[in-house]
XYZ file of C-alpha atoms in Angstrom:
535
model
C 0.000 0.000 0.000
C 1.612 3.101 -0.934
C 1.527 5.505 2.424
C 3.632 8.614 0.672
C 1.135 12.010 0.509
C 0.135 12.893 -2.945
C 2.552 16.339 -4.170
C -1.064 18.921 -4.119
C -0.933 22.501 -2.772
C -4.101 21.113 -0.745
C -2.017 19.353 1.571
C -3.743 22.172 4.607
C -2.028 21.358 8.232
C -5.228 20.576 10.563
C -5.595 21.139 14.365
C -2.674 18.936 15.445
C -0.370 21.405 13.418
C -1.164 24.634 14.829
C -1.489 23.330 18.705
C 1.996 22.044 17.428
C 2.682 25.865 16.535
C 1.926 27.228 19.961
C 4.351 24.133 21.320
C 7.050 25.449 19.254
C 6.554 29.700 20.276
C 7.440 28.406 24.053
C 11.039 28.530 23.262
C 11.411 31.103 20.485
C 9.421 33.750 23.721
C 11.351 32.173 26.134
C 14.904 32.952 24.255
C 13.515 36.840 23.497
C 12.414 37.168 27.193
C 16.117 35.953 28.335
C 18.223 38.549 26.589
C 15.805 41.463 27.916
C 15.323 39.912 31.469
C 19.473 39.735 31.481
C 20.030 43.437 30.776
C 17.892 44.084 33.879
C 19.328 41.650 36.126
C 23.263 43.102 35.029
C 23.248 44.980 37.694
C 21.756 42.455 40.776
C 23.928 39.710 39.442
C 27.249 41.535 39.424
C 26.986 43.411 42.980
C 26.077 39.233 43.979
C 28.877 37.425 42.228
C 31.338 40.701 42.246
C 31.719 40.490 38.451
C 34.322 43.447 37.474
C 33.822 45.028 34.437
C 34.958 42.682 31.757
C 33.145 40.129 33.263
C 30.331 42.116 32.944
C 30.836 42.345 29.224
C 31.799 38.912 28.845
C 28.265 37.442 30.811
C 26.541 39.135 28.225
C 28.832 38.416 24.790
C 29.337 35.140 25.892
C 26.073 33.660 24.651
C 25.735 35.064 21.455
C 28.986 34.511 20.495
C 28.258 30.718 21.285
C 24.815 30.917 19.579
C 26.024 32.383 16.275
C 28.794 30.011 16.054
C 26.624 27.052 16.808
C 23.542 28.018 14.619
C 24.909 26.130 11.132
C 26.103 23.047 12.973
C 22.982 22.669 15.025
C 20.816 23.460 11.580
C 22.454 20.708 9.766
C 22.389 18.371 12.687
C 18.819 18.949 13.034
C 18.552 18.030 9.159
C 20.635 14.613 10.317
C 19.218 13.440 13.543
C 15.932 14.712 13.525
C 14.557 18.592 14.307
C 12.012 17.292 16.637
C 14.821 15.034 18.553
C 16.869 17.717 18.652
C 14.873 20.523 19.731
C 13.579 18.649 22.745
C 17.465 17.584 23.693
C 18.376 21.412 23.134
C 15.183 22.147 25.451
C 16.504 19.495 28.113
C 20.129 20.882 28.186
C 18.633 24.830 28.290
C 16.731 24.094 30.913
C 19.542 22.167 33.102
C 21.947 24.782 32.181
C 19.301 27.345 33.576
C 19.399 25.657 36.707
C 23.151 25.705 37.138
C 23.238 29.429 35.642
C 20.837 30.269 38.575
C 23.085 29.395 41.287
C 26.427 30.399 39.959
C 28.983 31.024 42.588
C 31.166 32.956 40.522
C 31.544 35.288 37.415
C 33.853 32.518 35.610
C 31.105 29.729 36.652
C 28.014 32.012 35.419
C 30.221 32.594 32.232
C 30.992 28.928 31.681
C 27.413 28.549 32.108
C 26.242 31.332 29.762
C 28.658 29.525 27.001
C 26.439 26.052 27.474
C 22.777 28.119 27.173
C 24.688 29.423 23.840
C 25.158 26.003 22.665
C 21.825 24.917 23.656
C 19.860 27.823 22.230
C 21.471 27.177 18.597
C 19.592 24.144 18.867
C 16.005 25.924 19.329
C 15.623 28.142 16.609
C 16.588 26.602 13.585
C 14.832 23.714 14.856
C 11.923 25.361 15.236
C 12.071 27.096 11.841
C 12.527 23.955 10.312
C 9.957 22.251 11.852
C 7.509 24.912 10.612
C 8.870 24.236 6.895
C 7.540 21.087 7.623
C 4.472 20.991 9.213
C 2.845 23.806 6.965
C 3.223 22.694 3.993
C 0.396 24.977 1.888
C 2.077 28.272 1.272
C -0.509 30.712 2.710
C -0.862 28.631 5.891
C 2.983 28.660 5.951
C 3.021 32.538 6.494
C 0.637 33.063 8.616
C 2.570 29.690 10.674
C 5.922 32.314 10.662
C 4.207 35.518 11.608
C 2.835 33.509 14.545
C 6.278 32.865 15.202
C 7.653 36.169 14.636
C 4.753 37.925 16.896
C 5.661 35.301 19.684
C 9.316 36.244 19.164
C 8.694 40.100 19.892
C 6.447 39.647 22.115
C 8.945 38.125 24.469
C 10.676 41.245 23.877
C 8.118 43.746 24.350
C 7.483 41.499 28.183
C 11.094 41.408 28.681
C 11.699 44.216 31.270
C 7.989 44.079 32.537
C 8.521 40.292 33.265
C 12.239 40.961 34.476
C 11.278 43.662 36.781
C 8.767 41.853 38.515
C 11.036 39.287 39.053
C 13.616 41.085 40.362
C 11.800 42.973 42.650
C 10.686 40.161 44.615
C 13.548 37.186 43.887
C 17.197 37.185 43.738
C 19.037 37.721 40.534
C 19.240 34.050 39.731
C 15.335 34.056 39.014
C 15.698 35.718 35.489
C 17.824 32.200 34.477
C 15.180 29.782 36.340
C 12.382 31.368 34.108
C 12.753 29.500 31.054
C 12.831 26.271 33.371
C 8.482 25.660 33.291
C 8.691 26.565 29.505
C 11.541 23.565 28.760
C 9.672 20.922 31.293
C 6.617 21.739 29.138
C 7.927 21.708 25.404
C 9.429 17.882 26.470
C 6.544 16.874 27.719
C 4.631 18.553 24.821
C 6.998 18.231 21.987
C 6.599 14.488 21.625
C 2.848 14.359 21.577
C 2.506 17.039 19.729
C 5.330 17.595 16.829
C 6.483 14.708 13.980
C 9.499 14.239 12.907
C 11.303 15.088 10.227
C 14.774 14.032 9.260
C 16.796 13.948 5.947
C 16.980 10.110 5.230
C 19.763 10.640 2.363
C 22.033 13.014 4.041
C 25.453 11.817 4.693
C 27.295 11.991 8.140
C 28.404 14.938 9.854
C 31.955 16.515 8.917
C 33.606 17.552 12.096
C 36.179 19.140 10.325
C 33.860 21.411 8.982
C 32.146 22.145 12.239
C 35.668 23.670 13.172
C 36.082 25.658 10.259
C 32.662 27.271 10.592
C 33.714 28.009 14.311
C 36.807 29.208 13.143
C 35.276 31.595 10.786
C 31.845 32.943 12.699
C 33.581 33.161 16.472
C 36.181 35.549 15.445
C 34.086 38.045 12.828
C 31.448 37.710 15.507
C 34.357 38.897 18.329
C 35.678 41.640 15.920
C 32.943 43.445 15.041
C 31.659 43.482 18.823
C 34.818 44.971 19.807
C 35.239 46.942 16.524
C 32.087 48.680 17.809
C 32.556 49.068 21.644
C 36.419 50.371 20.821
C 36.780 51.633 17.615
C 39.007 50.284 14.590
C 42.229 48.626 16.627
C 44.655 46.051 15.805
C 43.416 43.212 17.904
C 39.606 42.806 16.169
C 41.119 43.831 13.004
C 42.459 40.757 13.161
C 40.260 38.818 14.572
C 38.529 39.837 11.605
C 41.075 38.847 9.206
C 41.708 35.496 10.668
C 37.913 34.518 10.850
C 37.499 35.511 6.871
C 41.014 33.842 5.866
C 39.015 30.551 7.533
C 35.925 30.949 5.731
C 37.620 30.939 2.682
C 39.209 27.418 3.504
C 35.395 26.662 4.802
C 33.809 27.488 1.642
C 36.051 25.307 -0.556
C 35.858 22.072 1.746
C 31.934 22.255 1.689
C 32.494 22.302 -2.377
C 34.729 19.142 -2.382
C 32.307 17.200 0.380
C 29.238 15.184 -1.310
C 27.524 15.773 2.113
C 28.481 19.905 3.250
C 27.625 21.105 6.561
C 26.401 23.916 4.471
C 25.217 23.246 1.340
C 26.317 26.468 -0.821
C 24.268 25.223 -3.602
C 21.445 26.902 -1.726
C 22.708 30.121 -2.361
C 22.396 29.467 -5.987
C 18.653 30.039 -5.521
C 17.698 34.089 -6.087
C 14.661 33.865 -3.804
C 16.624 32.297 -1.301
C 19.465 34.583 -1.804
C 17.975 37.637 -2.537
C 15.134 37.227 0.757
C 18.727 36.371 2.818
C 20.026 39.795 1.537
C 16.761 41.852 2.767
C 17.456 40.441 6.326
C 20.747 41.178 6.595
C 20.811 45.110 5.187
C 16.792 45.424 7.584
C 19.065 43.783 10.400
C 22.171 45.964 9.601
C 20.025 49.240 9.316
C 17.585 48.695 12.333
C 20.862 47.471 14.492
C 22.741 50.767 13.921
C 19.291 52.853 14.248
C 18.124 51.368 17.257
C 21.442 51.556 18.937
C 21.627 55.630 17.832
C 18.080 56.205 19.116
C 18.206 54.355 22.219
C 21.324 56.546 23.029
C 20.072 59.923 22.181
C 17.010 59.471 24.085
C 19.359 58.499 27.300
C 21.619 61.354 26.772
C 20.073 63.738 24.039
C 16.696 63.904 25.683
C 17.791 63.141 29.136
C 15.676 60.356 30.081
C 16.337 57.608 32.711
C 16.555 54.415 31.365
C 13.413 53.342 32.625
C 11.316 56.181 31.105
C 13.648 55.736 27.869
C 12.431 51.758 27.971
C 9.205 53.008 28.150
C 9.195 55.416 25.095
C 10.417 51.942 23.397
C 7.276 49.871 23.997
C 5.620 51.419 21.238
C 8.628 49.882 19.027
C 7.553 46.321 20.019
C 3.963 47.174 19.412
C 4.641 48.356 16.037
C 6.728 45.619 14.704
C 4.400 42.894 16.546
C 1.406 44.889 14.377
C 3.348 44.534 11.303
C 4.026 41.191 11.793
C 0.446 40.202 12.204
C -0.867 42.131 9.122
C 2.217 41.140 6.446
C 0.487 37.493 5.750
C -2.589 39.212 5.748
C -1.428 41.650 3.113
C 0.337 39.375 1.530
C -2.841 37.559 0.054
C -4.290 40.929 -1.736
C -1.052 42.115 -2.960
C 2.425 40.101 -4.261
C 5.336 39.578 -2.197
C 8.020 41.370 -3.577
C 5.708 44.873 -3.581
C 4.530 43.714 0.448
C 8.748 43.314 0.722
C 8.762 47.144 -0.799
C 5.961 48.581 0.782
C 7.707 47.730 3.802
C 10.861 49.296 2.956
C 9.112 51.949 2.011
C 7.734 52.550 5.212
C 10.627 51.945 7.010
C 13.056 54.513 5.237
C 10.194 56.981 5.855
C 10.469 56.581 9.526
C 14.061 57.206 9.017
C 13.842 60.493 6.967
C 11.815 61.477 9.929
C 14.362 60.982 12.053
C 17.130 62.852 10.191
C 14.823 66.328 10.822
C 15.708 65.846 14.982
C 17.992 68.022 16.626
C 19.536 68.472 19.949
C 16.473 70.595 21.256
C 13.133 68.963 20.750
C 13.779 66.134 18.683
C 12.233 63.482 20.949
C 8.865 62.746 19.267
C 10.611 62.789 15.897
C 12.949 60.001 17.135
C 10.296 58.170 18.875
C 7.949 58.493 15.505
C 10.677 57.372 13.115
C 11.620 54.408 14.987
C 8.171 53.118 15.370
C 7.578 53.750 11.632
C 11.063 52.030 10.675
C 9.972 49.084 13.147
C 6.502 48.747 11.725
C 7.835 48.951 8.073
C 10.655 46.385 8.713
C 8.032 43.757 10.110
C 6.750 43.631 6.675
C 9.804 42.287 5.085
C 11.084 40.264 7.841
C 8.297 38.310 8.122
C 8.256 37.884 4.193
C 11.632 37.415 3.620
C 11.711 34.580 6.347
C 8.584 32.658 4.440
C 10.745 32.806 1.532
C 13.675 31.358 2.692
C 11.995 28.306 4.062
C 9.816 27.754 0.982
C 12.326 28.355 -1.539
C 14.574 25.261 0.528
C 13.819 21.897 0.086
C 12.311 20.436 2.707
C 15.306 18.405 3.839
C 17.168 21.054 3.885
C 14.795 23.301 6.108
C 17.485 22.980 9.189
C 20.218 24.243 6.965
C 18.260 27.260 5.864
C 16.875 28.242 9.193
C 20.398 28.320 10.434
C 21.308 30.420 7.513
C 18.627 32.905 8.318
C 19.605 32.833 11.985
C 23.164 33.429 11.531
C 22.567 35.949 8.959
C 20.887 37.513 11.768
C 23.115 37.328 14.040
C 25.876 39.264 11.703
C 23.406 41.844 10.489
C 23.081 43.408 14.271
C 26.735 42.811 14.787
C 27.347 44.343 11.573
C 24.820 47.198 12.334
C 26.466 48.056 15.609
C 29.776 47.934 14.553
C 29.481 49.754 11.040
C 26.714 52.224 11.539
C 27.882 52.927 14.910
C 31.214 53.762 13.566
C 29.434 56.129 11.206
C 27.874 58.127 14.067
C 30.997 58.198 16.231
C 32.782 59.580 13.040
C 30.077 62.427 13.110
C 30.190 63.074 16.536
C 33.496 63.916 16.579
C 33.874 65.397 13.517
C 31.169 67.963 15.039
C 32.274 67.942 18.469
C 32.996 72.086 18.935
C 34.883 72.334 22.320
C 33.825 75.304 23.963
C 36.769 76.987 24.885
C 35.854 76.956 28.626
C 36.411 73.370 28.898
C 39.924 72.201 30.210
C 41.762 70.398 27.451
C 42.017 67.008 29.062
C 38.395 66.718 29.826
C 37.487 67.786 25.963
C 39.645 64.779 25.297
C 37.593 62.157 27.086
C 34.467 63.839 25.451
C 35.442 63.705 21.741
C 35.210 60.009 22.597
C 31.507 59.836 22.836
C 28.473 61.166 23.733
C 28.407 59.048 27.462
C 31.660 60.346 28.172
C 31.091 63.932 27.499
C 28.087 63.366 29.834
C 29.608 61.582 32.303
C 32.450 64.625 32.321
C 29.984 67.413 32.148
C 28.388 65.850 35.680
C 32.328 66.706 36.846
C 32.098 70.240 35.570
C 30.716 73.305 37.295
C 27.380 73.910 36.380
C 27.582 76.759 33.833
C 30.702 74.704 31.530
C 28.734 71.387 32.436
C 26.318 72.881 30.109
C 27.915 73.837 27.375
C 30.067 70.841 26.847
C 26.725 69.123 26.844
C 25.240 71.300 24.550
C 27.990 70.838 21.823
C 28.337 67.186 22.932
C 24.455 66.937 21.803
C 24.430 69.034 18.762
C 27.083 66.756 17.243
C 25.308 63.931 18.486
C 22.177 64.684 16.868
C 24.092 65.535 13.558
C 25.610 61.322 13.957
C 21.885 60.134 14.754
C 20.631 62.401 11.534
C 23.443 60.741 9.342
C 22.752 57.117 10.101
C 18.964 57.596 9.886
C 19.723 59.048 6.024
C 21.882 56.123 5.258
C 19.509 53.433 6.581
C 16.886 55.322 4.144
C 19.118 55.449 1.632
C 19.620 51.898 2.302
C 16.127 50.902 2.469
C 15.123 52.356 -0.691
C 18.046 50.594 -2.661
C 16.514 47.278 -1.389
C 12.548 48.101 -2.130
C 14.068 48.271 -5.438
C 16.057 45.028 -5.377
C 13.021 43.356 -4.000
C 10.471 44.100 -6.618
C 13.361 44.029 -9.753
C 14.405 40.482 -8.306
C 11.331 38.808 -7.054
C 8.414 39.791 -8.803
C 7.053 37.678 -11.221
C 7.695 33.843 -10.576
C 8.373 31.167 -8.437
C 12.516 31.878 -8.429
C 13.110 28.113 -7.434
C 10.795 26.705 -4.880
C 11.551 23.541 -4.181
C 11.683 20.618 -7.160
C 9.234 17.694 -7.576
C 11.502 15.721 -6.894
C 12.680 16.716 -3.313
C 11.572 14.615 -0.405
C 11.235 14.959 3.397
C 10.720 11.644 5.335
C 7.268 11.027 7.257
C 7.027 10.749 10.660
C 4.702 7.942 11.005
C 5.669 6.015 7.884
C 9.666 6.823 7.916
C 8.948 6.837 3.446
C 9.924 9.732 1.752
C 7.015 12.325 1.310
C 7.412 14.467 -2.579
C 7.331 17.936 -2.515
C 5.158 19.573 -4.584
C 6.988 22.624 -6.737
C 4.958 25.377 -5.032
C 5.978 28.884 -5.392
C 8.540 29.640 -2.864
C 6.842 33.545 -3.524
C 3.527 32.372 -2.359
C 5.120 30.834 0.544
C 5.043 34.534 2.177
C-alpha cells in the first residue's frame, strides 16, 4: 500500500499542526524574554557574584557569540538526527543549564554557564524554523505559521523588562535564568505528543572538520565586530577579523569538495533564497545601527532615565508585533516582492523622519521614526523569512533556518559595529569644544556622547552645560546621518526586492525533493509550489 502524501498545494495542516505551533513559540518567547530579562538583572547579578567590568561584558557576549557560532552546525544536525529530537534535547540541556546558571557562585562559573545556554539555544531556533517548513506545507498557511512565530518572538521582547522587573523585585538575581525552566519541562513533555518528525533520510554523516572551520570563521568576525564597535578600529579585532574571513575561505572550498556539506552552498544558488537572505541582513544591519543611535540619544540627548527611555520603546515592540500580524494578511491581496517594498518603504520613511531631529526637541521625531522604521521592517522580515523556508527543500529546512539565523546574528553585529562607527565619526567630527572646557576633559568627550556626559556631571554647572550642549548638537548631527543612510539603504533594497522577485516562483523547491514522514519513515514528494507564495 503506498503511504507517501500525494505532491497537491491542498495538503492544509489541521488542528494537530497549529497546537503544534503554539508548542514550538514556548522557546522562540522564552529565548527573546532571556536577553531582555538579562540586561535588567546586570546589575543584581554583578553586585552578587562581584563580576568586574569585563566580566560584565563577557556574561553578556558570551552567549551570542556561542549561539552564532553554533547556529549552522545545530541546523544541519537537526537536518541529520531529527529537528524534533533535537529541539527537545536542546530544550533538556537549556533548561539544566538554567538551573546551574541560577546558582552560579562565581563570574567565571556564570560565564561557563552562559557559554552552554549558547550552545543549547542554537539548537532551538533553527529547529523550530525547520519544523515549521515542515508541518505547513500549503504556502498561505505557511506565512501566517511564521508571523505567529515572529509575533511570539517580539512579544517576548516587548514582556522582557515588565517580566524581568517583577522578578527582580521580589527574587534574587538568579530568578531571570530559572524562568525559562516551566517553559523547557513543558515543550518535552509537549513536543513528543505534539510535533512529527522530520529528518533527511539521504544526508550523509556529519563533517567535524567542517564544524571547526565554521567556528573558526563565525567566532572571530562575531568577536571583531563586537569589539570593533565598543572600541573603535584597533589592531586586535582587526584581526580577529582577518583570521575569521582567511578561515571561511578554507570553509567554503571544503563544503564544495564534500558530497555531504555542513552547508550546502548550492542553496545560495537560488535568487529567492538569496535575494530574501540579503533583505534580512541590510533590515538587520540598518535597524541594528538605528536602534542603537536612538536608544542613546534618548538616554543622553533627551535626558531620560533608562526606565522612562524603555518606556518610550514599547511602542517599538507594538509596532513591529502589528506589522508582523498584518504582512500574511497583506500578503494575500497584494504580491510579495511589492509587500517586501511597501515595507521598505515605510521603514526609510520613519528614518527620513528621524534625520529632521535636533539636539532641542527632537524626541517625538525620534520616537515616531523608529516606530515607523519598526513597523515597516516587520513587513519584510516576516516575508523574507517565508521565503527562505519555501524556496529550501524540505530536507534542507534545518540548513536554511540556520542560515537565516546566523545571517541575523551578523546583520546586528554588523549594524552596531558599522553604523555605529558612522555616528561616532560624526560626533566627533562635530564635536565644537567650547573653549571653557579644560583640554584634558574635551579629550575624554570627543570620545563619545556618554563620556562627554559623564564629564559634564564633573564640571561646574555653567561649563557642564555647554560641553553638553555641543556634545548633543554633534550627536544629533551622527543620529541624523545614520537615519539618512539606513533610508538610503532601504530604498536601494525596495528596489532590489520588486526588480528580483516579482514575477515567478525563483526556485521553490523541485518535484523531486523529499522529506521523510514521521509515522511512515517513506519519503514524502514535494510539490513545486511557489517559494513567492510561501510569504
Amino acid at each position: 500500500m503506498d503511504t507517501t502524501i500525494p505532491s497537491s498545494p491542498a495538503v492544509r495542516a489541521g488542528r494537530r499542526e497549529w497546537i503544534g505551533l503554539a508548542v514550538l513559540a514556548l522557546p522562540t518567547m522564552l529565548l527573546s524574554l532571556d536577553v531582555s530579562v538579562l540586561y535588567l538583572a546586570l546589575p543584581h547579578l554583578s553586585a552578587g557574584l562581584g563580576a568586574d567590568a569585563t566580566e560584565q561584558l563577557w556574561i553578556l557576549d558570551i552567549y551570542s557569540f556561542v549561539l552564532a557560532g553554533f547556529l549552522v552546525t545545530m541546523g544541519t544536525l537537526g537536518d541529520r538526527v531529527g529537528r524534533r529530537r533535537l529541539l527537545l534535547i536542546g530544550a533538556a540541556a537549556f533548561g539544566v543549564t538554567s538551573v546551574l546558571a541560577a546558582y552560579s557562585t562565581s563570574p567565571g562559573m556564570l560565564i561557563a554557564t552562559r557559554a552552554l545556554l549558547g550552545v543549547a539555544g542554537a539548537t532551538l531556533m533553527p529547529s523550530t524554523m525547520a519544523l515549521i517548513r515542515n508541518m505547513f506545507r500549503d504556502p498561505k498557511q505557511m506565512g501566517q505559521a511564521v508571523g505567529v512565530w515572529f509575533t511570539c518572538f517580539m512579544g517576548g521582547m516587548a514582556l522582557g523588562p515588565l517580566v524581568g522587573g517583577l522578578l527582580l523585585e521580589h527574587f534574587w538575581w538568579g530568578s531571570a535564568f530559572l524562568l525559562g525552566v516551566p517553559f523547557m519541562v513543558l515543550l518535552l513533555v509537549a513536543g513528543p505528543i505534539l510535533l512529527p518528525e522530520y529528518r533527511d533520510a539521504s544526508a550523509g554523516r556529519l563533517d567535524l572538520a567542517s564544524v571547526a572551520l565554521s567556528l573558526a570563521t563565525i567566532l572571530p568576525v562575531i568577536y571583531g565586530l563586537k569589539e570593533v564597535a565598543r572600541n573603535g578600529l584597533q589592531t586586535p579585532p582587526l584581526l580577529a577579523l582577518a583570521a575569521g574571513s582567511a578561515v571561511g575561505l578554507v570553509f567554503v572550498r571544503r563544503q564544495r569538495r564534500l558530497a555531504s556539506p555542513l552547508l550546502d552552498l548550492r542553496l545560495f544558488g537560488n535568487r529567492v533564497f538569496s535575494t530574501a537572505l540579503a533583505v534580512m541582513l541590510l533590515g538587520g544591519i540598518v535597524m541594528a545601527g538605528t536602534s542603537l543611535m536612538s536608544t542613546l540619544y534618548l538616554q543622553t540627548v533627551a535626558g531620560l532615565s533608562p526606565m522612562d527611555a524603555g518606556l518610550w520603546l514599547i511602542p517599538q515592540n507594538v509596532a513591529m508585533v502589528l506589522g508582523i500580524t498584518l504582512a500574511p494578511a497583506l500578503a494575500r491581496r497584494v504580491p510579495t516582492a511589492y509587500v517586501i517594498a511597501i515595507g521598505l518603504g515605510i521603514a526609510a520613511a520613519g528614518l527620513l523622519a528621524q534625520t529632521q531631529a535636533g539636539p532641542h526637541g527632537g524626541l517625538g521625531l525620534v520616537v515616531t521614526g523608529l516606530v515607523l522604521a519598526s513597523f515597516g521592517i516587520a513587513l519584510p522580515m516576516a516575508m523574507t523569512t517565508s521565503l527562505v523556508l519555501g524556496s529550501a527543500p524540505p530536507e534542507k529546512a534545518g540548513s536554511a533556518a540556520s542560515i537565516s539565523e546566523t545571517g541575523g546574528e551578523f546583520g546586528v553585529a554588523l549594524g552596531v559595529a558599522a553604523l555605529g562607527s558612522l555616528g561616532t565619526l560624526v560626533y566627533r567630527t562635530e564635536f565644537a569644544v567650547p573653549a571653557s572646557v579644560p583640554a584634558d576633559v574635551a579629550a575624554v568627550a570627543r570620545g563619545g556622547i556618554t563620556a562627554a556626559v559623564a564629564q559634564a556631571q564633573r564640571l561646574p554647572a555653567a561649563i557642564g552645560d555647554q560641553l553638553l550642549d555641543a556634545a548633543r548638537s554633534a550627536f544629533s548631527g551622527g543620529l541624523t546621518t545614520v537615519a539618512a543612510t539606513g533610508a538610503v539603504i532601504f530604498a536601494g533594497t525596495a528596489l532590489l526586492a520588486v526588480a528580483i522577485l516579482r514575477g515567478g516562483d525563483g526556485g521553490a523547491a523541485s518535484p523531486g525533493d523529499s522529506v521523510e514522514n514521521s509515522e511512515t519513515g517513506r519519503p514524502v514528494p514535494e510539490s513545486r509550489e511557489a517559494a513567492l507564495s510561501a510569504a
